[in-house]
XYZ file of C-alpha atoms in Angstrom:
681
model
C 128.233 120.671 132.858
C 127.783 121.327 129.265
C 130.160 124.335 129.162
C 132.896 122.029 131.195
C 132.398 118.899 128.692
C 132.965 121.907 125.566
C 136.047 123.296 127.593
C 137.997 119.658 128.361
C 137.157 119.058 124.549
C 138.639 122.363 123.198
C 141.553 121.696 125.644
C 142.702 118.454 124.798
C 142.422 119.587 120.903
C 144.897 122.037 121.658
C 147.297 119.914 123.298
C 146.948 117.582 120.250
C 147.762 120.068 118.124
C 150.795 121.517 120.416
C 152.163 117.930 120.529
C 152.163 117.452 116.579
C 153.775 121.090 116.478
C 156.464 120.143 118.594
C 156.914 116.788 117.235
C 157.485 118.396 113.505
C 159.821 121.108 115.370
C 162.308 118.421 117.000
C 162.413 116.115 113.907
C 163.590 119.088 111.378
C 165.774 120.354 114.081
C 168.074 117.017 115.084
C 167.946 113.570 115.365
C 169.159 113.579 118.376
C 166.369 115.236 120.061
C 163.596 113.375 121.892
C 161.419 111.121 118.784
C 157.951 111.949 118.452
C 156.852 109.490 120.753
C 158.951 110.673 123.686
C 157.339 114.029 122.793
C 153.738 112.465 123.222
C 154.420 110.511 126.398
C 155.839 113.576 127.884
C 153.210 115.514 127.125
C 150.714 113.477 128.734
C 152.595 113.611 132.090
C 152.001 117.563 131.816
C 148.727 117.635 131.098
C 147.024 118.380 134.998
C 143.352 117.131 134.009
C 142.669 113.257 134.507
C 139.722 113.774 131.979
C 141.876 115.872 129.372
C 144.393 112.787 129.914
C 141.892 110.037 129.144
C 140.818 111.728 126.346
C 143.848 112.411 124.901
C 144.957 108.581 126.005
C 141.725 107.043 123.822
C 142.792 109.585 121.054
C 146.481 108.116 120.780
C 145.440 104.822 120.950
C 142.993 105.117 117.876
C 146.043 106.825 116.099
C 148.460 103.778 117.111
C 145.962 101.036 116.741
C 147.241 99.994 113.212
C 151.094 101.020 113.599
C 151.961 100.045 117.270
C 149.386 97.709 118.474
C 151.189 97.097 122.003
C 151.339 100.949 122.683
C 147.614 101.332 121.515
C 146.449 98.819 124.088
C 148.529 99.980 126.964
C 147.115 103.467 126.408
C 143.454 102.039 126.276
C 144.120 100.323 129.810
C 145.569 103.494 131.049
C 142.038 105.073 130.322
C 140.030 102.618 131.733
C 141.858 102.588 135.167
C 141.917 106.527 135.558
C 138.146 106.667 134.506
C 137.332 103.805 136.993
C 139.464 105.857 139.414
C 136.937 108.352 138.926
C 133.800 106.330 138.932
C 133.191 108.168 135.472
C 130.248 105.349 133.617
C 130.517 107.336 130.514
C 134.452 107.207 130.404
C 134.625 103.493 131.443
C 131.802 102.780 128.864
C 134.110 104.754 126.237
C 137.051 102.759 127.149
C 135.621 99.617 126.744
C 134.451 100.434 123.456
C 137.865 101.267 122.601
C 139.189 98.124 123.623
C 136.463 96.358 121.986
C 137.755 97.931 118.739
C 141.051 97.001 119.522
C 140.498 93.177 120.137
C 137.891 93.039 117.046
C 140.950 95.020 114.872
C 143.636 91.791 115.570
C 141.022 88.780 114.794
C 139.688 88.344 118.788
C 135.642 88.216 118.724
C 135.304 86.702 121.628
C 137.104 89.108 124.081
C 135.804 92.316 121.511
C 132.112 91.085 121.698
C 133.021 90.675 126.014
C 134.144 94.658 126.229
C 131.613 95.704 123.928
C 128.559 94.051 125.859
C 129.997 95.916 128.939
C 129.906 99.409 127.081
C 126.594 98.806 125.947
C 124.798 97.482 129.247
C 126.882 100.939 130.539
C 125.238 103.003 128.154
C 121.470 101.747 128.329
C 119.899 104.066 130.071
C 122.156 107.241 128.973
C 120.136 109.969 127.217
C 122.603 112.279 126.808
C 123.958 112.929 123.110
C 127.504 111.941 123.403
C 126.085 108.877 125.247
C 123.601 108.347 122.379
C 126.805 108.287 119.888
C 128.449 105.850 121.732
C 125.828 103.958 121.911
C 125.425 103.737 118.190
C 129.460 103.146 117.679
C 129.107 100.238 119.975
C 126.162 98.489 118.316
C 128.220 99.137 114.907
C 131.490 97.163 116.663
C 128.971 94.616 117.761
C 127.245 94.222 114.342
C 130.919 93.942 112.718
C 131.761 91.129 115.249
C 128.775 89.162 114.845
C 129.546 89.266 111.197
C 132.683 87.718 112.042
C 131.678 85.070 113.854
C 129.437 84.348 110.990
C 126.029 85.374 112.758
C 124.871 87.334 109.898
C 121.039 87.913 111.282
C 122.286 89.118 114.680
C 124.668 91.517 112.471
C 121.738 93.123 110.425
C 119.872 93.515 114.061
C 122.496 95.048 115.642
C 122.895 97.754 112.470
C 119.058 98.508 112.325
C 118.799 99.406 116.212
C 121.690 101.746 115.455
C 120.197 103.734 112.425
C 117.358 105.540 114.871
C 119.876 106.588 117.321
C 122.124 107.857 114.259
C 119.291 109.641 112.542
C 118.698 111.323 115.487
C 122.236 112.387 115.881
C 122.202 113.985 112.722
C 125.335 111.767 111.753
C 125.564 111.379 107.997
C 128.720 109.846 107.476
C 128.136 107.380 110.270
C 124.245 106.900 108.736
C 125.546 106.398 105.632
C 128.643 104.025 106.203
C 125.957 101.629 108.041
C 123.424 101.687 105.028
C 126.584 100.263 103.049
C 127.226 97.682 105.194
C 123.831 96.139 105.234
C 124.096 96.200 101.661
C 126.897 94.865 101.475
C 125.495 91.687 103.771
C 122.579 91.529 101.457
C 124.879 91.452 98.383
C 127.319 88.811 99.362
C 123.804 86.942 100.219
C 122.729 87.604 96.328
C 120.014 89.507 97.488
C 120.743 92.543 94.974
C 117.062 94.052 95.072
C 117.332 94.819 99.039
C 121.168 95.271 98.688
C 119.898 97.958 95.857
C 117.590 99.466 98.894
C 120.480 100.001 101.359
C 123.028 101.271 98.548
C 120.226 104.058 98.058
C 119.518 105.011 101.169
C 123.378 105.380 101.802
C 123.265 107.195 98.767
C 120.387 109.807 99.419
C 122.240 110.311 103.483
C 124.833 111.903 101.724
C 122.774 114.431 99.839
C 125.532 115.259 97.164
C 128.044 116.843 99.521
C 131.408 117.370 97.804
C 132.594 116.396 101.587
C 131.698 113.241 100.657
C 132.425 112.416 97.140
C 134.510 109.371 97.612
C 131.429 107.733 99.772
C 129.167 108.778 97.062
C 131.537 107.349 94.106
C 131.525 104.350 96.253
C 127.693 103.590 96.272
C 127.425 104.727 92.772
C 129.575 101.701 92.106
C 127.982 99.429 94.269
C 124.791 99.923 92.809
C 126.453 99.526 89.390
C 127.337 95.882 90.555
C 123.756 95.388 91.720
C 122.300 96.051 88.358
C 124.870 93.915 86.474
C 123.648 90.725 88.458
C 119.953 91.626 88.137
C 120.709 92.132 84.308
C 119.655 95.752 84.359
C 122.229 97.151 82.177
C 120.681 100.357 81.310
C 120.637 100.922 84.977
C 123.986 99.823 85.385
C 125.463 102.185 82.943
C 123.508 105.408 84.592
C 125.416 104.750 87.570
C 128.845 104.135 86.116
C 128.110 107.541 84.217
C 127.497 109.354 87.550
C 130.359 108.051 89.302
C 132.346 108.882 86.328
C 131.184 112.643 86.630
C 132.332 112.629 90.087
C 135.421 111.179 89.282
C 136.098 113.669 86.441
C 135.706 116.204 88.944
C 138.540 115.107 90.839
C 142.255 116.290 90.209
C 143.996 113.209 87.375
C 143.680 109.629 88.890
C 144.026 110.496 92.187
C 141.538 108.312 93.408
C 141.843 104.680 93.789
C 138.137 104.334 93.024
C 139.049 104.999 88.860
C 140.708 101.166 89.303
C 136.980 99.873 90.552
C 135.188 102.064 88.140
C 137.087 100.453 84.697
C 136.799 97.121 86.166
C 132.717 97.512 86.358
C 132.534 99.593 83.044
C 134.780 96.436 81.414
C 132.331 94.178 82.985
C 129.227 96.084 81.173
C 131.465 95.999 77.805
C 131.654 92.284 78.228
C 127.894 92.002 78.624
C 127.561 93.918 75.238
C 130.345 91.766 73.600
C 132.952 94.724 73.028
C 135.946 92.543 74.115
C 138.326 94.739 72.728
C 137.134 97.910 75.052
C 136.408 95.708 77.769
C 140.154 94.446 77.758
C 141.475 98.246 77.618
C 139.274 98.688 80.392
C 140.307 96.220 82.672
C 143.917 96.888 82.027
C 143.267 100.968 82.826
C 141.896 99.628 86.069
C 144.963 97.270 86.736
C 147.163 99.766 85.987
C 145.533 102.274 88.677
C 145.297 99.513 91.329
C 148.479 98.373 90.956
C 150.256 102.110 91.293
C 147.817 102.616 94.945
C 149.293 98.844 95.884
C 145.581 98.401 96.635
C 146.151 94.588 96.464
C 141.878 93.735 96.528
C 141.448 96.031 93.533
C 144.338 94.362 91.330
C 142.868 90.814 92.046
C 139.486 91.626 91.139
C 140.725 93.523 87.432
C 142.729 90.070 87.172
C 139.637 87.802 88.073
C 137.796 90.253 85.272
C 140.937 89.820 82.741
C 141.589 85.992 83.111
C 137.484 85.414 82.875
C 137.585 87.701 79.849
C 140.267 85.465 77.839
C 139.251 82.608 79.414
C 135.693 83.365 77.097
C 137.835 83.980 74.277
C 139.638 81.109 73.876
C 143.116 82.383 75.242
C 143.423 79.945 78.092
C 147.400 80.596 78.598
C 146.498 83.935 78.910
C 143.950 83.528 81.354
C 146.145 81.366 83.645
C 148.786 83.739 83.767
C 146.673 86.148 85.313
C 144.807 84.075 87.774
C 148.691 82.740 88.578
C 149.604 86.187 89.783
C 145.870 86.810 91.328
C 146.496 83.384 93.184
C 149.987 84.771 94.604
C 148.141 88.268 95.877
C 144.858 87.087 96.921
C 146.721 85.003 99.649
C 147.193 87.583 101.461
C 143.511 89.041 101.840
C 141.347 87.480 104.174
C 137.462 86.898 103.585
C 138.092 87.896 100.172
C 134.631 87.153 97.967
C 136.128 85.896 94.891
C 138.272 82.990 96.376
C 135.509 80.616 95.499
C 134.959 81.530 91.766
C 138.456 82.138 91.382
C 139.538 78.487 91.949
C 136.163 77.691 90.090
C 137.821 79.674 86.928
C 140.857 78.062 87.385
C 139.559 74.421 87.280
C 137.483 75.278 84.177
C 140.998 76.773 82.444
C 142.818 74.134 83.178
C 140.624 71.216 81.951
C 140.233 73.593 78.841
C 143.966 73.433 78.448
C 143.875 69.321 78.785
C 145.587 69.855 82.093
C 143.107 67.822 83.803
C 145.448 66.934 87.366
C 145.588 70.524 87.756
C 141.631 71.255 87.019
C 141.236 68.440 89.366
C 143.267 69.713 92.264
C 141.603 73.158 91.764
C 138.224 71.479 92.218
C 139.054 69.910 95.077
C 140.223 73.131 96.612
C 136.761 74.886 95.517
C 135.225 72.057 97.230
C 137.264 72.270 100.446
C 136.406 76.038 100.756
C 132.621 75.631 100.074
C 132.487 73.106 102.799
C 134.383 75.151 105.158
C 132.430 78.330 104.341
C 129.107 76.205 104.597
C 130.116 74.971 107.724
C 130.919 78.375 109.347
C 127.428 79.681 108.300
C 125.651 76.300 110.061
C 127.741 75.501 112.796
C 125.310 77.619 115.549
C 122.360 75.490 114.135
C 124.342 71.922 114.366
C 124.625 72.574 117.458
C 121.396 73.667 118.459
C 119.946 70.698 116.581
C 122.303 68.132 118.070
C 120.887 68.628 121.602
C 117.543 68.228 119.900
C 118.679 65.311 118.512
C 120.289 63.371 120.993
C 116.898 64.054 123.478
C 114.593 62.352 120.913
C 116.400 59.664 118.750
C 115.075 56.877 120.282
C 111.608 58.502 120.499
C 112.045 59.445 116.543
C 112.995 55.889 115.437
C 109.864 54.884 116.964
C 107.585 57.030 115.232
C 110.110 56.119 111.920
C 108.780 52.689 112.361
C 105.080 53.721 112.646
C 105.124 56.033 109.760
C 106.454 53.194 107.769
C 103.318 51.231 108.729
C 101.104 53.600 108.103
C 102.685 54.349 104.832
C 101.727 50.407 103.646
C 98.431 50.558 105.052
C 97.790 54.076 103.087
C 99.165 52.115 99.998
C 96.648 48.999 100.519
C 93.703 51.424 100.977
C 95.011 53.229 97.876
C 94.942 50.143 95.895
C 91.640 48.980 97.528
C 90.412 52.727 96.243
C 91.145 52.077 92.669
C 89.380 48.654 92.619
C 86.401 50.220 93.788
C 86.559 53.023 91.563
C 86.924 50.816 88.524
C 83.650 48.726 89.403
C 81.458 52.402 90.105
C 82.892 52.920 86.750
C 81.790 49.826 84.700
C 78.359 50.163 87.147
C 77.645 53.371 85.707
C 78.495 52.535 81.912
C 76.236 49.627 82.270
C 73.712 51.828 83.570
C 74.326 54.060 81.041
C 73.934 51.204 78.188
C 70.416 49.904 79.669
C 69.073 53.354 79.816
C 69.995 53.804 75.894
C 68.868 50.730 75.017
C 65.320 51.273 77.403
C 65.153 54.703 75.292
C 64.869 53.303 71.920
C 62.609 50.256 72.879
C 59.900 52.511 74.853
C 59.246 55.393 72.107
C 55.990 55.988 73.839
C 57.602 56.845 77.115
C 60.069 59.238 75.271
C 59.395 62.369 77.650
C 59.830 60.495 80.818
C 62.838 58.382 79.855
C 64.559 61.836 78.682
C 63.916 63.211 82.234
C 65.627 59.990 83.252
C 68.524 60.129 80.957
C 69.363 63.800 81.839
C 69.417 63.177 85.759
C 71.623 60.167 85.344
C 73.866 62.369 82.890
C 74.234 65.117 85.605
C 75.063 62.116 87.713
C 77.875 61.019 85.186
C 79.263 64.523 85.256
C 79.551 64.311 88.615
C 81.154 61.365 88.858
C 84.018 62.117 86.071
C 84.342 65.058 88.086
C 85.252 63.492 91.383
C 87.262 61.103 89.127
C 88.919 64.150 87.860
C 89.377 65.177 91.406
C 91.199 61.950 92.301
C 93.148 61.685 89.196
C 94.870 64.963 90.360
C 95.388 63.953 93.916
C 97.243 60.672 92.774
C 99.203 62.556 90.210
C 100.273 64.897 92.829
C 101.064 61.780 95.052
C 103.355 60.944 91.941
C 105.192 64.005 92.181
C 105.519 63.726 95.467
C 107.472 60.237 94.422
C 109.463 61.443 91.968
C 110.416 64.330 94.068
C 111.598 61.967 96.644
C 113.202 59.531 94.320
C 114.817 63.047 92.942
C 116.088 63.900 96.350
C 117.678 60.395 96.808
C 119.070 60.317 93.844
C 120.724 63.933 93.861
C 120.953 64.660 97.272
C 121.831 61.279 99.053
C 123.147 59.329 96.370
C 125.616 61.998 95.069
C 127.008 62.144 98.906
C 127.273 58.356 99.067
C 129.068 58.258 95.496
C 131.356 60.648 96.592
C 132.160 58.843 99.759
C 132.042 55.855 98.097
C 135.237 57.799 95.545
C 136.711 58.839 98.223
C 136.567 55.085 100.367
C 138.130 53.629 97.226
C 141.075 55.860 97.493
C 142.204 54.899 100.983
C 144.016 51.732 100.330
C 146.538 53.272 97.485
C 147.365 55.608 100.553
C 150.545 55.109 102.532
C 151.082 57.991 104.772
C 148.775 56.948 107.757
C 148.088 60.576 108.190
C 146.986 61.371 105.063
C 144.600 57.860 105.175
C 143.418 59.433 108.745
C 142.359 62.560 107.495
C 140.633 60.769 104.496
C 138.660 58.627 106.747
C 137.907 61.424 109.089
C 136.431 63.468 106.017
C 134.581 60.548 104.810
C 132.805 59.985 108.315
C 131.574 64.174 108.224
C 130.587 63.405 104.516
C 128.737 60.293 106.087
C 126.951 62.897 108.492
C 125.849 64.860 105.807
C 124.270 62.274 104.278
C 122.647 60.914 107.579
C 121.240 64.527 107.719
C 120.087 64.615 104.022
C 118.023 61.564 104.911
C 116.245 62.680 107.948
C 115.500 65.863 105.814
C 114.032 63.483 103.126
C 112.128 61.549 105.689
C 110.826 65.254 107.474
C 109.675 66.068 104.121
C 107.528 62.646 103.656
C 105.452 63.148 106.939
C 106.785 65.896 109.280
C 106.840 64.239 112.851
C 105.755 67.440 114.358
C 102.330 67.381 112.260
C 101.720 64.147 114.104
C 102.542 65.203 117.394
C 101.149 68.597 117.774
C 99.080 69.756 114.634
C 99.065 71.727 111.653
C 99.622 75.025 113.624
C 102.813 73.854 114.905
C 103.796 71.807 111.773
C 103.825 75.145 109.577
C 105.539 77.307 111.708
C 108.394 74.521 111.708
C 108.303 74.400 108.136
C 108.725 77.635 107.664
C 111.345 78.035 110.224
C 113.023 74.930 108.158
C 113.038 77.194 105.194
C 114.864 79.765 106.736
C 117.462 77.340 108.046
C 118.014 76.542 104.492
C 118.723 80.197 103.278
C 115.018 81.403 102.484
C 114.693 84.166 105.082
C 112.222 86.354 103.198
C 109.491 83.856 104.790
C 107.357 84.966 107.456
C 104.733 82.359 109.293
C 101.677 83.491 111.680
C 99.127 81.018 113.281
C 96.352 82.758 114.976
C 93.687 80.811 117.345
C 94.105 77.492 115.521
C 92.733 74.797 117.531
C 94.070 71.230 116.411
C 91.502 68.876 118.314
C 88.698 70.900 116.250
C 90.003 69.132 112.929
C 90.847 65.751 111.935
C 94.379 64.308 111.119
C 93.571 63.610 108.035
C 92.026 67.241 106.943
C 95.195 68.551 109.031
C 97.381 66.669 106.543
C 95.525 67.597 103.190
C 95.925 71.136 104.103
C 99.575 71.153 105.203
C 100.078 69.387 101.630
C 98.212 72.484 100.183
C 100.137 75.136 102.446
C 103.704 73.521 100.965
C 102.947 73.522 97.373
C 101.749 77.058 97.573
C 104.917 78.085 99.765
C 107.105 76.285 96.983
C 105.487 78.131 94.335
C 106.374 80.997 95.643
C 109.810 80.174 95.932
C 110.303 78.598 92.957
C 108.113 81.233 90.704
C 107.476 84.521 92.076
C 110.936 86.103 92.482
C 109.404 87.029 95.629
C 111.655 89.532 98.621
C 108.876 88.891 101.108
C 106.370 85.594 101.453
C 103.562 85.691 104.224
C 101.875 82.402 105.291
C 99.101 83.418 107.533
C 96.935 80.268 109.325
C 93.691 81.386 111.293
C 90.884 80.042 113.044
C 87.174 81.771 113.256
C 84.893 79.622 114.902
C 84.650 76.554 112.906
C 85.859 77.891 109.564
C 89.921 77.575 108.663
C 91.507 80.298 106.888
C 94.779 79.630 105.297
C 96.405 83.136 103.242
C 99.811 82.674 101.123
C 100.902 86.321 99.998
C 103.990 86.838 98.075
C 105.180 90.354 96.483
C 106.412 88.931 93.200
C 106.353 88.961 89.920
C 102.440 87.965 89.957
C 100.320 86.614 86.710
C 97.366 87.379 85.222
C 94.709 85.537 86.402
C 92.389 86.801 83.542
C 94.325 84.049 81.339
C 91.718 81.396 83.182
C 92.686 77.946 82.466
C 95.712 78.393 81.021
C 97.211 78.935 84.517
C 95.943 75.583 85.860
C 98.893 73.367 85.227
C 99.509 70.153 87.561
C 100.512 72.485 90.548
C 97.540 74.438 90.934
C 95.121 71.406 89.591
C 96.370 69.120 91.898
C 95.915 72.008 94.812
C 92.193 72.592 93.501
C 91.525 68.826 93.771
C 92.748 69.075 97.756
C 90.829 72.136 98.113
C 87.663 70.220 96.528
C 88.449 67.020 98.563
C 87.955 69.189 101.885
C 84.771 70.662 100.615
C 86.360 74.303 100.712
C 87.167 77.159 98.179
C 90.230 79.022 96.372
C 90.308 82.644 95.826
C 93.425 84.226 93.642
C 94.147 87.795 93.643
C 97.353 88.271 91.367
C 98.626 90.896 89.053
C 101.676 91.009 87.027
C 104.377 92.858 88.952
C 102.495 93.123 92.178
C 102.490 89.680 93.467
C 100.010 87.154 94.560
C 97.263 86.186 97.256
C 95.982 82.837 97.530
C 93.510 82.350 100.127
C 91.729 78.800 101.447
C 88.572 78.577 102.974
C 87.588 75.124 104.708
C 85.429 73.861 107.704
C 86.971 72.186 110.223
C 84.986 68.676 109.774
C 83.485 66.950 106.985
C 79.994 68.034 109.042
C 80.707 71.711 108.755
C 81.231 71.358 105.102
C 77.918 70.100 104.378
């Protein structure tokens, strides 16, 4: 079977070489002779072997895909019909893969996904080398389609599933390209450390082979861009030097990669405030990019030049570069600098005292930002909409109940404060009375000293208890401050924008424009409603009331992922909701919220683990990250308001908190407490 397959491949290659030779001969002899396309079609009819004809169809389709899409599609369909006639599952899968690639190239992700899934299903159980290679290419194409549809998580999963197959096949070109695609995904998500990991894996795959010189240069340039955003300028310079060594080994400036290299070197010079040299670098890159008519790299260098001249106060020159940029960028789809360019042009226009133009650019920026955000969350909104429609009435009832509980809690807090003041006054009176008796009864000095010592111990315990209550009250005040800030900055800003847009509607005469304004305002009102629901859930999640701490913890982490925090992992083991009072679950939930928020804000971690488990009557809550960490030997210097509030809540539960951390290795915080007050005792 393997010998026959090799024979067919050799025969196909010889046929293609013969066709190319024939086409060259006919073209050189006379223009009245049959064309190159006619020669190919005649040769296909002369091939006696159907398997060779199928392979020839697919090769020609791939070659013509960018020049004659209709003919390429026709060849793929002919290949599919032949393979279906022969009932060749591997050939059918290969044709489906080609159709998926064709639809993906011409921006039809739905059809592309349909044919790629057919190819994937057909190849699942086939372990032959050719089948596994087709499976890897199918997964890579599915990943690309998922990216086009905005499903980033599915895109990453497909790439990761393809990597083990490619490693077994020993295909460094495909493997390096896959790692590079993963790096690009995380780079566009501003996760530069993770992007650096995959770019380095791609670089290691090529093993400094001369065959992959262009790919090696591209990876060094990718890594230099990551280092720029990570502010690791020395490493950025090293990668640029490595890229330059490879570029110098190539003849002249024969590679358009020089244009990107000059752009990155200019950015590094600008970082070092070497503005004259940076200008020279950007102009050199622009010159090479124009020579190769590479619009992407031209726009990249134009943007860098405009940004530099804007920084130097040369606003007219900066705007001239951005005008040229705008003319070219309109032909580039999904270009990552569209939003920064609009932001830069708005800034330049305002500095030129052209407020109308600046406002127009700013509006375009906001519109583009809204559309990009809408593409990223559309799938999530559909899922949430179904859940919202089925539980709307129940949510309203729970909201009213929550309001009543909140008011009752406020009354209880006031009563507690009054009781606390009475206790303090009584304690002071007792201490004063004991002091009076001490001076009056000198003969009972020893006995009174012992009594005073005991009262002093009680007073210290009371003060400690008061400090714990104060810390908890301070935490509540911080929660109110956060709620006020969310209402002011989030909901307030949205409502202000809605008011501003509504105020412009009466002045618009065009009914269509007025209708668009109203629709836009309704969309913003939907956003305001979503923001209000988010704030309400953050005050007291209804899932905590209904299903307990375990489900509330999982839902909280899932909610963080929906907001873009994709580096958090949540695990809950053996937790029994009925074994722990609701009030204690609420306190432990607030502790978990505070620790996770600290890790997100301050740790700069690439991975955060939230672990909740129950052993008999003991609850363990562990928050672990691999971020910056801190020096635990500093003692009380580290106990700011956040850790003090957490410690107060842990003491309220009668539990204990253990902190393990070192600078550069991350932090692990473990909370241990009993399920009930009786067990605490």
